[in-house]
């Protein structure tokens, strides 16, 4: 299962440029209003971004054919998807907590 998680993170590594651009744009748009709701919205947005990019890449590359040829049960694959989602949620919440503390410190 650790291999499936590693594949998941390698997929995300290829799309880090678009993520950074998205973070910059959204941070610029929300810095004017220092509301906690905006911070929560950004963390939810980026969590869905990670999950959707992963799913779209797998669909585009026909990963299900590759997955069927592996000696891995589908239960483990689904579990790894859930685990990666939980990791994304935790990481984005930590990131945006740090960002919100930084902006509260500045303003």
Short mmCIF file of N, CA and C in Angstrom, two decimals:
data_model
loop_
_atom_site.label_atom_id
_atom_site.label_comp_id
_atom_site.label_asym_id
_atom_site.label_seq_id
_atom_site.Cartn_x
_atom_site.Cartn_y
_atom_site.Cartn_z
N UNK A 1 0.82 -1.18 0.00
CA UNK A 1 0.00 0.00 0.00
C UNK A 1 0.86 1.25 0.00
N UNK A 2 2.01 1.19 0.58
CA UNK A 2 2.90 2.36 0.56
C UNK A 2 3.32 2.71 -0.86
N UNK A 3 3.40 1.70 -1.72
CA UNK A 3 3.72 1.98 -3.13
C UNK A 3 2.60 2.76 -3.81
N UNK A 4 1.37 2.43 -3.48
CA UNK A 4 0.24 3.16 -4.05
C UNK A 4 0.22 4.61 -3.57
N UNK A 5 0.55 4.82 -2.31
CA UNK A 5 0.63 6.19 -1.80
C UNK A 5 1.77 6.95 -2.46
N UNK A 6 2.85 6.26 -2.68
CA UNK A 6 4.00 6.90 -3.34
C UNK A 6 3.64 7.30 -4.78
N UNK A 7 2.92 6.46 -5.47
CA UNK A 7 2.47 6.79 -6.83
C UNK A 7 1.56 8.01 -6.79
N UNK A 8 0.70 8.05 -5.80
CA UNK A 8 -0.22 9.18 -5.65
C UNK A 8 0.55 10.50 -5.48
N UNK A 9 1.57 10.47 -4.65
CA UNK A 9 2.34 11.69 -4.42
C UNK A 9 3.24 12.04 -5.61
N UNK A 10 3.68 11.05 -6.34
CA UNK A 10 4.46 11.34 -7.54
C UNK A 10 3.60 11.99 -8.62
N UNK A 11 2.36 11.59 -8.69
CA UNK A 11 1.44 12.24 -9.63
C UNK A 11 1.29 13.71 -9.27
N UNK A 12 1.15 13.99 -7.98
CA UNK A 12 0.98 15.38 -7.54
C UNK A 12 2.25 16.20 -7.77
N UNK A 13 3.37 15.56 -7.69
CA UNK A 13 4.64 16.26 -7.88
C UNK A 13 4.73 16.88 -9.28
N UNK A 14 4.17 16.24 -10.25
CA UNK A 14 4.20 16.75 -11.63
C UNK A 14 3.34 17.99 -11.82
N UNK A 15 2.38 18.19 -10.94
CA UNK A 15 1.44 19.30 -11.09
C UNK A 15 1.63 20.37 -10.03
N UNK A 16 2.80 20.43 -9.46
CA UNK A 16 3.06 21.40 -8.40
C UNK A 16 3.10 22.83 -8.92
N UNK A 17 3.50 23.04 -10.18
CA UNK A 17 3.54 24.39 -10.74
C UNK A 17 2.14 25.01 -10.80
N UNK A 18 1.18 24.25 -11.27
CA UNK A 18 -0.18 24.78 -11.34
C UNK A 18 -0.74 25.01 -9.94
N UNK A 19 -0.33 24.19 -8.99
CA UNK A 19 -0.78 24.38 -7.63
C UNK A 19 -0.22 25.68 -7.05
N UNK A 20 1.05 25.94 -7.28
CA UNK A 20 1.67 27.16 -6.76
C UNK A 20 1.01 28.39 -7.37
N UNK A 21 0.73 28.36 -8.64
CA UNK A 21 0.05 29.48 -9.30
C UNK A 21 -1.34 29.66 -8.70
N UNK A 22 -2.03 28.57 -8.45
CA UNK A 22 -3.37 28.64 -7.84
C UNK A 22 -3.30 29.23 -6.43
N UNK A 23 -2.32 28.81 -5.69
CA UNK A 23 -2.16 29.34 -4.32
C UNK A 23 -1.91 30.83 -4.35
N UNK A 24 -1.05 31.28 -5.24
CA UNK A 24 -0.75 32.71 -5.33
C UNK A 24 -1.99 33.51 -5.71
N UNK A 25 -2.72 33.05 -6.68
CA UNK A 25 -3.92 33.77 -7.13
C UNK A 25 -4.96 33.82 -6.02
N UNK A 26 -5.20 32.71 -5.38
CA UNK A 26 -6.22 32.69 -4.33
C UNK A 26 -5.77 33.48 -3.11
N UNK A 27 -4.51 33.40 -2.76
CA UNK A 27 -4.02 34.19 -1.64
C UNK A 27 -4.14 35.68 -1.91
N UNK A 28 -3.82 36.07 -3.12
CA UNK A 28 -3.95 37.50 -3.47
C UNK A 28 -5.40 37.94 -3.41
N UNK A 29 -6.30 37.10 -3.82
CA UNK A 29 -7.71 37.49 -3.82
C UNK A 29 -8.30 37.54 -2.41
N UNK A 30 -7.78 36.73 -1.52
CA UNK A 30 -8.35 36.69 -0.17
C UNK A 30 -7.57 37.46 0.88
N UNK A 31 -6.48 38.05 0.54
CA UNK A 31 -5.72 38.79 1.54
C UNK A 31 -6.40 40.08 1.97
N UNK A 32 -7.26 40.60 1.13
CA UNK A 32 -7.96 41.83 1.50
C UNK A 32 -8.94 41.61 2.65
N UNK A 33 -9.57 40.47 2.64
CA UNK A 33 -10.48 40.16 3.75
C UNK A 33 -9.83 39.07 4.59
N UNK A 34 -9.67 39.36 5.84
CA UNK A 34 -8.94 38.46 6.73
C UNK A 34 -9.87 37.52 7.48
N UNK A 35 -10.85 37.02 6.81
CA UNK A 35 -11.85 36.18 7.45
C UNK A 35 -11.36 34.73 7.54
N UNK A 36 -11.76 34.08 8.61
CA UNK A 36 -11.40 32.67 8.77
C UNK A 36 -12.16 31.80 7.78
N UNK A 37 -13.32 32.24 7.32
CA UNK A 37 -14.08 31.48 6.33
C UNK A 37 -13.31 31.37 5.02
N UNK A 38 -12.59 32.41 4.67
CA UNK A 38 -11.80 32.36 3.45
C UNK A 38 -10.66 31.36 3.56
N UNK A 39 -10.06 31.29 4.71
CA UNK A 39 -8.99 30.31 4.94
C UNK A 39 -9.55 28.89 4.84
N UNK A 40 -10.70 28.66 5.41
CA UNK A 40 -11.32 27.34 5.33
C UNK A 40 -11.69 27.00 3.89
N UNK A 41 -12.19 27.98 3.17
CA UNK A 41 -12.53 27.76 1.77
C UNK A 41 -11.28 27.38 0.96
N UNK A 42 -10.18 28.07 1.20
CA UNK A 42 -8.95 27.76 0.46
C UNK A 42 -8.45 26.36 0.78
N UNK A 43 -8.50 25.96 2.03
CA UNK A 43 -8.03 24.61 2.37
C UNK A 43 -8.92 23.54 1.73
N UNK A 44 -10.23 23.78 1.72
CA UNK A 44 -11.13 22.82 1.07
C UNK A 44 -10.88 22.78 -0.43
N UNK A 45 -10.68 23.94 -1.03
CA UNK A 45 -10.42 24.02 -2.46
C UNK A 45 -9.16 23.24 -2.84
N UNK A 46 -8.09 23.42 -2.10
CA UNK A 46 -6.86 22.73 -2.45
C UNK A 46 -6.90 21.24 -2.15
N UNK A 47 -7.65 20.86 -1.16
CA UNK A 47 -7.82 19.42 -0.92
C UNK A 47 -8.54 18.77 -2.10
N UNK A 48 -9.61 19.39 -2.55
CA UNK A 48 -10.30 18.87 -3.73
C UNK A 48 -9.43 18.93 -4.97
N UNK A 49 -8.60 19.95 -5.06
CA UNK A 49 -7.68 20.06 -6.19
C UNK A 49 -6.75 18.86 -6.24
N UNK A 50 -6.16 18.51 -5.12
CA UNK A 50 -5.26 17.35 -5.07
C UNK A 50 -5.98 16.08 -5.48
N UNK A 51 -7.14 15.88 -4.95
CA UNK A 51 -7.88 14.64 -5.22
C UNK A 51 -8.33 14.57 -6.68
N UNK A 52 -8.84 15.66 -7.19
CA UNK A 52 -9.34 15.66 -8.57
C UNK A 52 -8.21 15.51 -9.58
N UNK A 53 -7.08 16.16 -9.33
CA UNK A 53 -5.95 16.00 -10.25
C UNK A 53 -5.51 14.55 -10.29
N UNK A 54 -5.45 13.94 -9.17
CA UNK A 54 -5.06 12.53 -9.11
C UNK A 54 -6.02 11.65 -9.91
N UNK A 55 -7.31 11.86 -9.73
CA UNK A 55 -8.31 11.06 -10.43
C UNK A 55 -8.25 11.31 -11.94
N UNK A 56 -8.12 12.55 -12.34
CA UNK A 56 -8.07 12.88 -13.76
C UNK A 56 -6.84 12.28 -14.44
N UNK A 57 -5.72 12.32 -13.78
CA UNK A 57 -4.50 11.75 -14.36
C UNK A 57 -4.65 10.24 -14.51
N UNK A 58 -5.24 9.61 -13.54
CA UNK A 58 -5.45 8.17 -13.64
C UNK A 58 -6.42 7.83 -14.77
N UNK A 59 -7.43 8.64 -14.96
CA UNK A 59 -8.36 8.38 -16.07
C UNK A 59 -7.68 8.60 -17.41
N UNK A 60 -6.92 9.64 -17.50
CA UNK A 60 -6.26 9.96 -18.77
C UNK A 60 -5.25 8.89 -19.17
N UNK A 61 -4.54 8.36 -18.19
CA UNK A 61 -3.51 7.37 -18.47
C UNK A 61 -4.03 5.94 -18.41
N UNK A 62 -5.32 5.78 -18.23
CA UNK A 62 -5.95 4.46 -18.14
C UNK A 62 -5.28 3.59 -17.08
N UNK A 63 -5.20 4.17 -15.90
CA UNK A 63 -4.54 3.51 -14.79
C UNK A 63 -5.25 2.25 -14.35
N UNK A 64 -6.54 2.15 -14.60
CA UNK A 64 -7.28 0.96 -14.17
C UNK A 64 -6.77 -0.31 -14.86
N UNK A 65 -6.30 -0.18 -16.09
CA UNK A 65 -5.72 -1.34 -16.78
C UNK A 65 -4.44 -1.78 -16.08
N UNK A 66 -3.64 -0.80 -15.73
CA UNK A 66 -2.40 -1.08 -15.00
C UNK A 66 -2.72 -1.67 -13.62
N UNK A 67 -3.70 -1.11 -12.97
CA UNK A 67 -4.08 -1.58 -11.64
C UNK A 67 -4.59 -3.02 -11.67
N UNK A 68 -5.32 -3.38 -12.70
CA UNK A 68 -5.83 -4.75 -12.82
C UNK A 68 -4.71 -5.75 -13.05
N UNK A 69 -3.61 -5.32 -13.59
CA UNK A 69 -2.50 -6.24 -13.82
C UNK A 69 -1.61 -6.41 -12.59
N UNK A 70 -1.79 -5.57 -11.60
CA UNK A 70 -1.00 -5.68 -10.38
C UNK A 70 -1.62 -6.67 -9.41
N UNK A 71 -0.77 -7.29 -8.59
CA UNK A 71 -1.31 -8.23 -7.59
C UNK A 71 -1.80 -7.51 -6.33
N UNK A 72 -2.63 -6.50 -6.53
CA UNK A 72 -3.15 -5.69 -5.43
C UNK A 72 -4.67 -5.79 -5.46
N UNK A 73 -5.23 -5.98 -4.29
CA UNK A 73 -6.69 -6.01 -4.22
C UNK A 73 -7.23 -4.60 -4.38
N UNK A 74 -8.41 -4.53 -4.91
CA UNK A 74 -9.03 -3.21 -5.09
C UNK A 74 -9.32 -2.54 -3.75
N UNK A 75 -9.49 -3.34 -2.74
CA UNK A 75 -9.70 -2.78 -1.40
C UNK A 75 -8.50 -1.95 -0.95
N UNK A 76 -7.31 -2.47 -1.24
CA UNK A 76 -6.11 -1.73 -0.86
C UNK A 76 -5.95 -0.46 -1.67
N UNK A 77 -6.34 -0.52 -2.92
CA UNK A 77 -6.27 0.67 -3.77
C UNK A 77 -7.22 1.75 -3.25
N UNK A 78 -8.43 1.36 -2.93
CA UNK A 78 -9.41 2.31 -2.41
C UNK A 78 -8.96 2.84 -1.06
N UNK A 79 -8.42 1.98 -0.23
CA UNK A 79 -7.91 2.42 1.06
C UNK A 79 -6.76 3.41 0.88
N UNK A 80 -5.90 3.17 -0.09
CA UNK A 80 -4.81 4.11 -0.33
C UNK A 80 -5.32 5.46 -0.82
N UNK A 81 -6.40 5.45 -1.60
CA UNK A 81 -7.03 6.71 -2.03
C UNK A 81 -7.58 7.47 -0.83
N UNK A 82 -8.23 6.76 0.06
CA UNK A 82 -8.76 7.40 1.26
C UNK A 82 -7.63 7.95 2.13
N UNK A 83 -6.59 7.17 2.29
CA UNK A 83 -5.45 7.63 3.09
C UNK A 83 -4.78 8.85 2.48
N UNK A 84 -4.63 8.84 1.17
CA UNK A 84 -4.03 10.01 0.54
C UNK A 84 -4.92 11.24 0.69
N UNK A 85 -6.22 11.04 0.64
CA UNK A 85 -7.14 12.15 0.86
C UNK A 85 -7.01 12.71 2.27
N UNK A 86 -6.90 11.83 3.23
CA UNK A 86 -6.73 12.28 4.62
C UNK A 86 -5.40 13.02 4.79
N UNK A 87 -4.37 12.52 4.15
CA UNK A 87 -3.07 13.20 4.21
C UNK A 87 -3.16 14.57 3.56
N UNK A 88 -3.86 14.68 2.44
CA UNK A 88 -4.05 15.98 1.79
C UNK A 88 -4.81 16.94 2.69
N UNK A 89 -5.84 16.44 3.34
CA UNK A 89 -6.62 17.30 4.23
C UNK A 89 -5.75 17.82 5.37
N UNK A 90 -4.98 16.95 5.97
CA UNK A 90 -4.12 17.36 7.08
C UNK A 90 -3.07 18.36 6.62
N UNK A 91 -2.43 18.07 5.50
CA UNK A 91 -1.37 18.97 5.02
C UNK A 91 -1.91 20.34 4.61
N UNK A 92 -3.04 20.36 3.93
CA UNK A 92 -3.57 21.67 3.53
C UNK A 92 -4.05 22.47 4.74
N UNK A 93 -4.61 21.79 5.72
CA UNK A 93 -5.03 22.51 6.92
C UNK A 93 -3.84 23.07 7.68
N UNK A 94 -2.78 22.31 7.77
CA UNK A 94 -1.57 22.82 8.42
C UNK A 94 -0.99 23.99 7.63
N UNK A 95 -0.93 23.85 6.33
CA UNK A 95 -0.40 24.92 5.49
C UNK A 95 -1.21 26.21 5.65
N UNK A 96 -2.51 26.11 5.60
CA UNK A 96 -3.32 27.31 5.70
C UNK A 96 -3.43 27.84 7.12
N UNK A 97 -3.19 27.01 8.10
CA UNK A 97 -3.08 27.51 9.46
C UNK A 97 -1.83 28.38 9.59
N UNK A 98 -0.74 27.91 9.03
CA UNK A 98 0.50 28.69 9.05
C UNK A 98 0.32 29.99 8.27
N UNK A 99 -0.32 29.91 7.13
CA UNK A 99 -0.55 31.12 6.32
C UNK A 99 -1.45 32.11 7.07
N UNK A 100 -2.50 31.61 7.69
CA UNK A 100 -3.39 32.52 8.42
C UNK A 100 -2.68 33.15 9.61
N UNK A 101 -1.84 32.38 10.31
CA UNK A 101 -1.08 32.96 11.40
C UNK A 101 -0.10 34.01 10.90
N UNK A 102 0.48 33.75 9.77
CA UNK A 102 1.42 34.72 9.18
C UNK A 102 0.71 36.01 8.80
N UNK A 103 -0.45 35.91 8.17
CA UNK A 103 -1.17 37.10 7.76
C UNK A 103 -1.75 37.85 8.97
N UNK A 104 -2.13 37.13 10.00
CA UNK A 104 -2.59 37.81 11.20
C UNK A 104 -1.45 38.51 11.91
N UNK A 105 -0.27 37.97 11.80
CA UNK A 105 0.90 38.60 12.38
C UNK A 105 1.26 39.88 11.64
N UNK A 106 1.15 39.85 10.31
CA UNK A 106 1.49 41.01 9.50
C UNK A 106 0.44 42.10 9.64
N UNK A 107 -0.83 41.72 9.55
CA UNK A 107 -1.90 42.73 9.58
C UNK A 107 -2.38 42.87 10.96
#
